[in-house]
CSV table of C-alpha atoms in Angstrom, one decimal:
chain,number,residue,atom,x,y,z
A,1,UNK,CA,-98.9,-37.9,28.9
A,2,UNK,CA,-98.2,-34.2,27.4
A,3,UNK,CA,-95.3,-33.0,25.7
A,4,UNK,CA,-92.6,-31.5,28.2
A,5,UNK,CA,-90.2,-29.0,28.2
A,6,UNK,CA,-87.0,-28.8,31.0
A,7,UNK,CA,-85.3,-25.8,31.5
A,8,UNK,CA,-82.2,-25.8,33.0
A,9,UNK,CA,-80.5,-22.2,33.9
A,10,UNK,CA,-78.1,-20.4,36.0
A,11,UNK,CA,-80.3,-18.6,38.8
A,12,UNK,CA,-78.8,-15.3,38.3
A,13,UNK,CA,-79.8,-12.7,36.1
A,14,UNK,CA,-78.4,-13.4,33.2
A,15,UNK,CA,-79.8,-17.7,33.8
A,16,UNK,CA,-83.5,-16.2,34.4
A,17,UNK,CA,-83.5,-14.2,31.8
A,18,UNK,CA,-82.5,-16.8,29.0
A,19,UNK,CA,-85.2,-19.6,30.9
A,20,UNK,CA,-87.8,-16.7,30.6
A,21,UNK,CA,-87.2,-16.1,26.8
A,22,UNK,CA,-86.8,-19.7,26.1
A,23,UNK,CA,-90.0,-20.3,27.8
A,24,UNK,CA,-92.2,-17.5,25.7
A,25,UNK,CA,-90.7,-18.7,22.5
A,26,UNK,CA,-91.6,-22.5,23.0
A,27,UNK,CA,-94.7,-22.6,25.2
A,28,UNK,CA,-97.1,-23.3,22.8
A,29,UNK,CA,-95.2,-26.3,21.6
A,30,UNK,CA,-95.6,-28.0,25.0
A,31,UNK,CA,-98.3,-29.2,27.3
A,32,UNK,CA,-96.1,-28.3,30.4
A,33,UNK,CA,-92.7,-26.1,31.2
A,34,UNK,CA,-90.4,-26.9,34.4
A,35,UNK,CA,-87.7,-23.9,35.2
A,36,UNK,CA,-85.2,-25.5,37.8
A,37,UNK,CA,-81.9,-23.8,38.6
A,38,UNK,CA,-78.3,-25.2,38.6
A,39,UNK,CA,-74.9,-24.6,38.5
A,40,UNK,CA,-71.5,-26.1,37.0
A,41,UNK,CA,-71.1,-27.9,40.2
A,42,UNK,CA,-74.2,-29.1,40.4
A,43,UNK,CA,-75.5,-29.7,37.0
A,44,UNK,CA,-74.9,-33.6,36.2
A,45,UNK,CA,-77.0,-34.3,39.5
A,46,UNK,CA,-79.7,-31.6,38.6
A,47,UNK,CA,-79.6,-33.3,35.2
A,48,UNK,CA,-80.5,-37.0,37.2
A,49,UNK,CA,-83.1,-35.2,39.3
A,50,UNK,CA,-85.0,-33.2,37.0
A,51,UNK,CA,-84.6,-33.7,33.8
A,52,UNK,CA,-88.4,-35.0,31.5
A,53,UNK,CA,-88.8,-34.3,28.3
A,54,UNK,CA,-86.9,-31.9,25.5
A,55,UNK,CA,-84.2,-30.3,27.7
A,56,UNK,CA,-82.9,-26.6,27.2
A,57,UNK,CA,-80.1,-26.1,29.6
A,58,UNK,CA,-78.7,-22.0,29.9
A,59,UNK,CA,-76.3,-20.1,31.3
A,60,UNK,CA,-74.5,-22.9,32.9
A,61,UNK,CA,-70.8,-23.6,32.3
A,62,UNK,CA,-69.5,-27.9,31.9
A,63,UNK,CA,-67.4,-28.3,34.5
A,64,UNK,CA,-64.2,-30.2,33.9
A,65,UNK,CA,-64.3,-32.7,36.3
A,66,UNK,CA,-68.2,-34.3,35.0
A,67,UNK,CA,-67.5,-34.0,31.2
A,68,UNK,CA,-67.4,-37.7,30.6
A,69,UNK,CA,-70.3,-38.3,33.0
A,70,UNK,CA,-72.6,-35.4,31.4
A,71,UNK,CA,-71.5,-37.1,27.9
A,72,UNK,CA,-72.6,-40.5,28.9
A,73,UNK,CA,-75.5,-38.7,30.4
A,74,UNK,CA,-77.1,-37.2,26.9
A,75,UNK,CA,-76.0,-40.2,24.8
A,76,UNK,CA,-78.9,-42.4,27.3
A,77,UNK,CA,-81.0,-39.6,27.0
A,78,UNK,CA,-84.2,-39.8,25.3
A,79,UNK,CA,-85.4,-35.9,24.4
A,80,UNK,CA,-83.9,-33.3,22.7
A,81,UNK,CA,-81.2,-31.3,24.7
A,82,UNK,CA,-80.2,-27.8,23.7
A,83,UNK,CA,-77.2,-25.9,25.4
A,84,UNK,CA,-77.1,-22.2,24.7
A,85,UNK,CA,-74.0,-20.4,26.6
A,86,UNK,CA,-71.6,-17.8,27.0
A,87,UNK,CA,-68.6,-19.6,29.3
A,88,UNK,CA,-65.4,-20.9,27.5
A,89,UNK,CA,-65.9,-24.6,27.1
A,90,UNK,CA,-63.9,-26.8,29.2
A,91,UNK,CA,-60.5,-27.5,28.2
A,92,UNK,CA,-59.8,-29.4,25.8
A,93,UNK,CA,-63.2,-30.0,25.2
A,94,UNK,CA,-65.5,-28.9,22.8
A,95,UNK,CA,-69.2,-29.0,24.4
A,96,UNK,CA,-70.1,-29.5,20.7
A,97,UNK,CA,-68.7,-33.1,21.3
A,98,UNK,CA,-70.8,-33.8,24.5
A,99,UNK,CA,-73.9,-35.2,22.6
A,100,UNK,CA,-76.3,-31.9,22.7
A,101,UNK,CA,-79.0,-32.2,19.8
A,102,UNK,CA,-78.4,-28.8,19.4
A,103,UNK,CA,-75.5,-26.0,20.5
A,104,UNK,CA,-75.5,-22.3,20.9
A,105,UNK,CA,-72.8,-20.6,22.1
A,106,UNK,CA,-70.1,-17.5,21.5
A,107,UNK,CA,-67.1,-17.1,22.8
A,108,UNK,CA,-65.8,-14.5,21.0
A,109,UNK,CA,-67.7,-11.3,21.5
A,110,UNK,CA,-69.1,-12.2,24.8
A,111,UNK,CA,-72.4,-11.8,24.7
A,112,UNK,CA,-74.9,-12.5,27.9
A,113,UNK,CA,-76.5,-15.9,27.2
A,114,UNK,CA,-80.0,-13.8,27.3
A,115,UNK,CA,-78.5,-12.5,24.3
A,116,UNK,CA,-78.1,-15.7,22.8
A,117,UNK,CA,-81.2,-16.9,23.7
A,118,UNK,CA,-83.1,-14.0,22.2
A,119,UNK,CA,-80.7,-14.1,18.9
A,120,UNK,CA,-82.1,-17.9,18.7
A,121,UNK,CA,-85.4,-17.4,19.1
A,122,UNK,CA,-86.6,-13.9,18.0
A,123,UNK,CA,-88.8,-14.8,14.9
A,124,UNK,CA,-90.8,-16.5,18.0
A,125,UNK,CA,-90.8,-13.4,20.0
A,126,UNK,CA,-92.5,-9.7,20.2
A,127,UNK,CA,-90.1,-7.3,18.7
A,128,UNK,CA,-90.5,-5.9,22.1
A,129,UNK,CA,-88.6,-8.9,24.0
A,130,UNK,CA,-85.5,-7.7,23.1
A,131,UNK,CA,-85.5,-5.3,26.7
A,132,UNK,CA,-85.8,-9.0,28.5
A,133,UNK,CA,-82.4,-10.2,26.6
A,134,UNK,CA,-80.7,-6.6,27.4
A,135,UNK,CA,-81.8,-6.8,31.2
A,136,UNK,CA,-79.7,-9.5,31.3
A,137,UNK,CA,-76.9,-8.5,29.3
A,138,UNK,CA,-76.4,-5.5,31.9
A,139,UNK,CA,-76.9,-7.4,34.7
A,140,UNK,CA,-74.2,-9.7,33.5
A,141,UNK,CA,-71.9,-7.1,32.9
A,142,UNK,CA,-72.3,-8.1,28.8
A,143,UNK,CA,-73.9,-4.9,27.4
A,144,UNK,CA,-70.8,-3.8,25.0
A,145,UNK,CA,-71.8,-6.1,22.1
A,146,UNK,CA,-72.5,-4.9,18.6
A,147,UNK,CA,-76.5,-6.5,19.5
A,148,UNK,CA,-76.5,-5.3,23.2
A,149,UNK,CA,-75.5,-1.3,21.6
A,150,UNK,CA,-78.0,-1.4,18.7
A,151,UNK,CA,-81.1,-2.7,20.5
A,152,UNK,CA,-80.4,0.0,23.0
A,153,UNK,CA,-80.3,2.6,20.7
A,154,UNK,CA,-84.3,2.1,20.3
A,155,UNK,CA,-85.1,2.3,23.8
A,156,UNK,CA,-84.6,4.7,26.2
A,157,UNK,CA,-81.0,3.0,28.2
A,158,UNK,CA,-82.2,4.8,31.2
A,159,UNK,CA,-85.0,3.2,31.9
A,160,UNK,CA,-83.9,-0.6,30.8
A,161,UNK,CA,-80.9,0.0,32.8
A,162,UNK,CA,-83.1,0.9,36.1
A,163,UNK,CA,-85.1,-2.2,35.4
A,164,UNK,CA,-81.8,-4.7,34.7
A,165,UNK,CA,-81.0,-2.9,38.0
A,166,UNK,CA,-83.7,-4.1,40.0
A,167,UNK,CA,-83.8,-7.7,38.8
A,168,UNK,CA,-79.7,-7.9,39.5
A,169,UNK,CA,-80.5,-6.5,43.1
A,170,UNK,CA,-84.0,-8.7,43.7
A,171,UNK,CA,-82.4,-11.7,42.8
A,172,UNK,CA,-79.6,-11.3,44.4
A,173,UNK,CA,-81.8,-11.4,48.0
A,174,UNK,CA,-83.3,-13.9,46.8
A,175,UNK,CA,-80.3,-16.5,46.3
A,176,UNK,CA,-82.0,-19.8,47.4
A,177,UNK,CA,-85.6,-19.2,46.9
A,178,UNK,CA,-86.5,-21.1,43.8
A,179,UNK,CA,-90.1,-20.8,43.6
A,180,UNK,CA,-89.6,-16.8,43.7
A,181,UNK,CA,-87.2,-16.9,41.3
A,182,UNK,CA,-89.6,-19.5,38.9
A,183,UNK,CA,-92.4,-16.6,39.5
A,184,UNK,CA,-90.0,-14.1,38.2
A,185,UNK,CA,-89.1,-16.4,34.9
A,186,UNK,CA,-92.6,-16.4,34.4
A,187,UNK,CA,-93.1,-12.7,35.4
A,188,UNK,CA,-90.5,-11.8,32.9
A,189,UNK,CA,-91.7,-14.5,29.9
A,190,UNK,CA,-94.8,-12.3,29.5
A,191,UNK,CA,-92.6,-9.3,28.7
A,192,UNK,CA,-93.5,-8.1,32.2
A,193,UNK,CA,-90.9,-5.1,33.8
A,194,UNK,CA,-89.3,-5.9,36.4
A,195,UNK,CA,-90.5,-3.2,38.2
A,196,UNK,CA,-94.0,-4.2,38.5
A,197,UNK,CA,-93.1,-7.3,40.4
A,198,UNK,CA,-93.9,-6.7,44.0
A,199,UNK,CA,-92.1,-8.9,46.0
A,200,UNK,CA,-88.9,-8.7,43.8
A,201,UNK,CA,-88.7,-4.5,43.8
A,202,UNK,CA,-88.5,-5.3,47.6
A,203,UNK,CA,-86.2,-7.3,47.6
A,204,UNK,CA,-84.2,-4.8,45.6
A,205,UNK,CA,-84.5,-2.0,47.7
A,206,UNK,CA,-83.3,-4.5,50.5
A,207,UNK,CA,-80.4,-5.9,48.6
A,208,UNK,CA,-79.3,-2.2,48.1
A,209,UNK,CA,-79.2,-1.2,51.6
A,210,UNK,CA,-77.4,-4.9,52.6
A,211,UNK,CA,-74.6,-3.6,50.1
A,212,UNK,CA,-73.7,-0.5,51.7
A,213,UNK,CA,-73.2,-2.1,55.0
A,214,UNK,CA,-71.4,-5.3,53.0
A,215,UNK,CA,-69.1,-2.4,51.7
A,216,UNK,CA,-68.3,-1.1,55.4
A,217,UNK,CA,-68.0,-4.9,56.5
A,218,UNK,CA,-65.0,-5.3,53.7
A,219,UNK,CA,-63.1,-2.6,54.9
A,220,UNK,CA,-63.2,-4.3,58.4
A,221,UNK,CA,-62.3,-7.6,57.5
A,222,UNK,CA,-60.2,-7.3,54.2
A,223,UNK,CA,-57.0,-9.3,54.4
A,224,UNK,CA,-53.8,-9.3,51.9
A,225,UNK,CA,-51.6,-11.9,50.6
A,226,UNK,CA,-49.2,-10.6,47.9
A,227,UNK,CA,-51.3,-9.4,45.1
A,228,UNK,CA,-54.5,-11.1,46.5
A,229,UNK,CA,-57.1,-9.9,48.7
A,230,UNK,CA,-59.4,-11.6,50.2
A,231,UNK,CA,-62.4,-12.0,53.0
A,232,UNK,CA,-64.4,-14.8,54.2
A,233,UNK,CA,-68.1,-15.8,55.2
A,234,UNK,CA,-69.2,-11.9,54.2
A,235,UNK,CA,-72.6,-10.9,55.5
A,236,UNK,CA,-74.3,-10.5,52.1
A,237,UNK,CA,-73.7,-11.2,48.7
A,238,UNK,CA,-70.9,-13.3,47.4
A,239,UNK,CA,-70.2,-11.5,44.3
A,240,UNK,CA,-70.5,-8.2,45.6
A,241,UNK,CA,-67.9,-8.9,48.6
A,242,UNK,CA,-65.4,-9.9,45.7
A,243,UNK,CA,-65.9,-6.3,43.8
A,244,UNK,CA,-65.7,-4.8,47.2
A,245,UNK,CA,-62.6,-6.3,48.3
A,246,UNK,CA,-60.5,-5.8,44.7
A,247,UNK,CA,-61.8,-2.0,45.4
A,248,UNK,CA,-61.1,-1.8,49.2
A,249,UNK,CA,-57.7,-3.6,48.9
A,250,UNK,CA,-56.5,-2.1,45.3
A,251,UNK,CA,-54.8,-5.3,44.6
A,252,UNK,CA,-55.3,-7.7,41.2
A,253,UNK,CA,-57.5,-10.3,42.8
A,254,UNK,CA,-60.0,-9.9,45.0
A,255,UNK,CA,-61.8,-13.4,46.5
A,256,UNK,CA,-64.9,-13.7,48.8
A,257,UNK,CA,-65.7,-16.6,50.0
A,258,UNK,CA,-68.4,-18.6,52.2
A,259,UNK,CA,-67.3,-21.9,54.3
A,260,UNK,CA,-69.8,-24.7,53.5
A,261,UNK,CA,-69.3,-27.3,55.6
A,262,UNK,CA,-65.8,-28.7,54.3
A,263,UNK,CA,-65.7,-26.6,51.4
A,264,UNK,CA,-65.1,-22.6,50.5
A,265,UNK,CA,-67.4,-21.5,48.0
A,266,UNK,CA,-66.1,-18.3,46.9
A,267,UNK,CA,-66.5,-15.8,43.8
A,268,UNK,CA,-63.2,-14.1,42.3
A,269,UNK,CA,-62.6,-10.8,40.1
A,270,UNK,CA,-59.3,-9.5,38.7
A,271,UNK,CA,-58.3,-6.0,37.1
A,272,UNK,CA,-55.3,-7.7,35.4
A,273,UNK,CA,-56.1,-7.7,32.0
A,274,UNK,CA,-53.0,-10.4,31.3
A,275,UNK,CA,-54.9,-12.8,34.0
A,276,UNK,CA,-57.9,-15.1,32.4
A,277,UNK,CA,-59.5,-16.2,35.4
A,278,UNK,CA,-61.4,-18.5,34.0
A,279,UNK,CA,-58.4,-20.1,32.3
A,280,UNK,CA,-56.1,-19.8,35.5
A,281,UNK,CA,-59.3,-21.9,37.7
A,282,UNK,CA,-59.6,-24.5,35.1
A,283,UNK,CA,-56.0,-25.2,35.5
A,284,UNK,CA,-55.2,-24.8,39.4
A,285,UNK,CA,-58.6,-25.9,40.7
A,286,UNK,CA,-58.4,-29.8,40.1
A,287,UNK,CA,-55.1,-29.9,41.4
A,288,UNK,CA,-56.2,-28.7,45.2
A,289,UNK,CA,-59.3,-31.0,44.6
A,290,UNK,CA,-61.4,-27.9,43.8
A,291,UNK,CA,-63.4,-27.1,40.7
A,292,UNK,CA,-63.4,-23.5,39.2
A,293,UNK,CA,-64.2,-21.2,36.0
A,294,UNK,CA,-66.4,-18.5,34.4
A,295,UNK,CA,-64.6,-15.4,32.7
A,296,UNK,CA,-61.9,-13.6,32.0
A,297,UNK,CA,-62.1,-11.4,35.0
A,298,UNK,CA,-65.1,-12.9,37.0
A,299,UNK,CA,-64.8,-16.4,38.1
A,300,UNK,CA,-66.0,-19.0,40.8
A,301,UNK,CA,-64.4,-22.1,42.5
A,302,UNK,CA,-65.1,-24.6,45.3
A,303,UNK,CA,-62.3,-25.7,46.9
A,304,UNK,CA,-61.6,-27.3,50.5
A,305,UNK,CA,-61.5,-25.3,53.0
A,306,UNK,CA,-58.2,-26.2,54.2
A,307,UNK,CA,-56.7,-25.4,50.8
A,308,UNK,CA,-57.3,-21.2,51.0
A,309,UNK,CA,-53.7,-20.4,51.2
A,310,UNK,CA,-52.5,-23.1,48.5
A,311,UNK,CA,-54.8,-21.1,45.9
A,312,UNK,CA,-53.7,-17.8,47.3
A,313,UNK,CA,-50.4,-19.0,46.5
A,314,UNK,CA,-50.8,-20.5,43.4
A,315,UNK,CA,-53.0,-17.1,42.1
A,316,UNK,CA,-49.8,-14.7,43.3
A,317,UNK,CA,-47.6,-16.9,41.1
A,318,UNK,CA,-50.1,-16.8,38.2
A,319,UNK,CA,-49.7,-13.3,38.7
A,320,UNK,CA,-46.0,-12.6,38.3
A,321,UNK,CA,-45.6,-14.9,35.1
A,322,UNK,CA,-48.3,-12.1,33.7
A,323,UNK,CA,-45.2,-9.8,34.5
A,324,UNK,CA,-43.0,-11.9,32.3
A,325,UNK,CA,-45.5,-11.5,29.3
């Protein structure tokens, strides 16, 4: 049997970006590479299901509530595991504690996990690869860094920025189709534009009309509780309903969310630079039998359905002790 490489990544831009750098940096140290995408939710089960072989796992956050299981996971183990990532840890945790063979991660000046990926493995890369990294630095809203600013400064931004456009706005139609999204890790692991993959530039041009009429939908549907605004099962993307209802409803927290069953699976922005989101989830979350984190000022939770107002509540009182600060 050949030698095997897992990757493990987030199936946004910022996840397929890292999986597609990892993968041209260490292909020719393995007879086969497997991409599959997870998420914090989801990872300790993906981890059962599919992981062979030396493991790379990127762009995915430890959730709280499988820390112990994911620990007793990588000490049984038998490959080498590598976590590169840009979340905060979980707290009181330090993912350096979990068992990884090997750790990679910045919390400080928040870099994109491509950037990461890239900073690890660039002596392994085309001094070209860099635009890969930065498509997913933009598209992760992570292009301030010291790294992200001086690569740009030897390309022309307009055109990697048009590019990290299209891949954000592709892979956003294409939320749940894995296989196109393991073509584009591949597409982009040669170094490959984004551009000049067919299927995805359509999807992009698709995604861009679905926005405008997400953004007319939000105005519709927008409702407001205190200093939190919210709309449920949007007709488009997730994310983008959350920007769009902070805008449309000028209030500190906007929240879009989809009803999964029993579940709301929802994505949550702030403009309140006193509220860490990510913080605030990682606290509230467990204690309404939900799960939540990400960022300072983009986040994501799972929560019962039933238990929408209780969150709502609990956010509006996060947000008047940031008055008291």
């Amino acid at each position: 049997m050949g030698k095997t490489l897992t990757i493990l990544a987030h199936g946004d831009s910022d996840g397929v970006c890292s999986a597609a750098i990892a993968k041209a940096a260490l292909s020719s140290r393995y007879d086969e590479v497997k991409v599959f995408f997870t998420h914090p939710a989801g990872l300790l089960e993906d981890l059962t299901n599919f992981a062979s072989g030396d493991l790379i796992i990127v762009d995915v956050a430890i959730n709280e509530t499988h820390v112990e299981n994911i620990r007793n996971y990588l000490r049984n183990y038998g490959g080498e595991v590598t976590y590169i990532d840009h979340h905060p840890p979980p707290l009181n945790t330090s993912v350096e504690d979990l068992g990884f063979t090997e750790t990679y991660v910045d919390y400080v000046e928040e870099a994109s996990t491509s950037e990461l990926t890239y900073r690890k493995y660039r002596k392994e890369l085309s001094k070209d690869f860099d635009r890969v990294a930065l498509y997913g630095a933009i598209a992760d809203y992570a292009d301030v860094t010291p790294w992200v600013e001086e690569a740009l400064s030897r390309w022309d931004k307009r055109q990697i920025y048009f590019e990290a456009g299209i891949l954000s706005q592709g892979l956003e139609n294409s939320r749940k189709l894995y296989n196109l999204k393991r073509d584009v890790v591949n597409h982009l692991s040669k170094n490959l534009r984004p551009s000049t993959h067919e299927e995805l530039l359509k999807r992009a041009l698709n995604q861009t009309q679905e926005n405008e009429k997400l953004l007319t939908w939000v105005e519709q549907n927008v409702r407001i509780e205190g200093r939190v605004a919210y709309v449920l099962n949007p007709p488009g993307s997730i994310p983008i309903a959350a920007i769009y209802t902070l805008r449309t409803a000028n209030t500190e927290v906007g929240i879009a969310g989809e009803v999964r069953n029993d579940l709301i699976v929802m994505s949550l922005r702030t403009t309140n630079k006193k509220l860490n989101l990510n913080n605030t989830l990682r606290k509230i979350t467990p204690t309404i039998g939900g799960s939540g984190g990400g960022h300072k000022n983009a986040a994501g939770a799972r929560i019962p359905k039933e238990n929408l107002s209780k969150l709502i509540e609990l956010l509006n009182e996060e947000l008047k002790r940031t008055q008291q600060t």
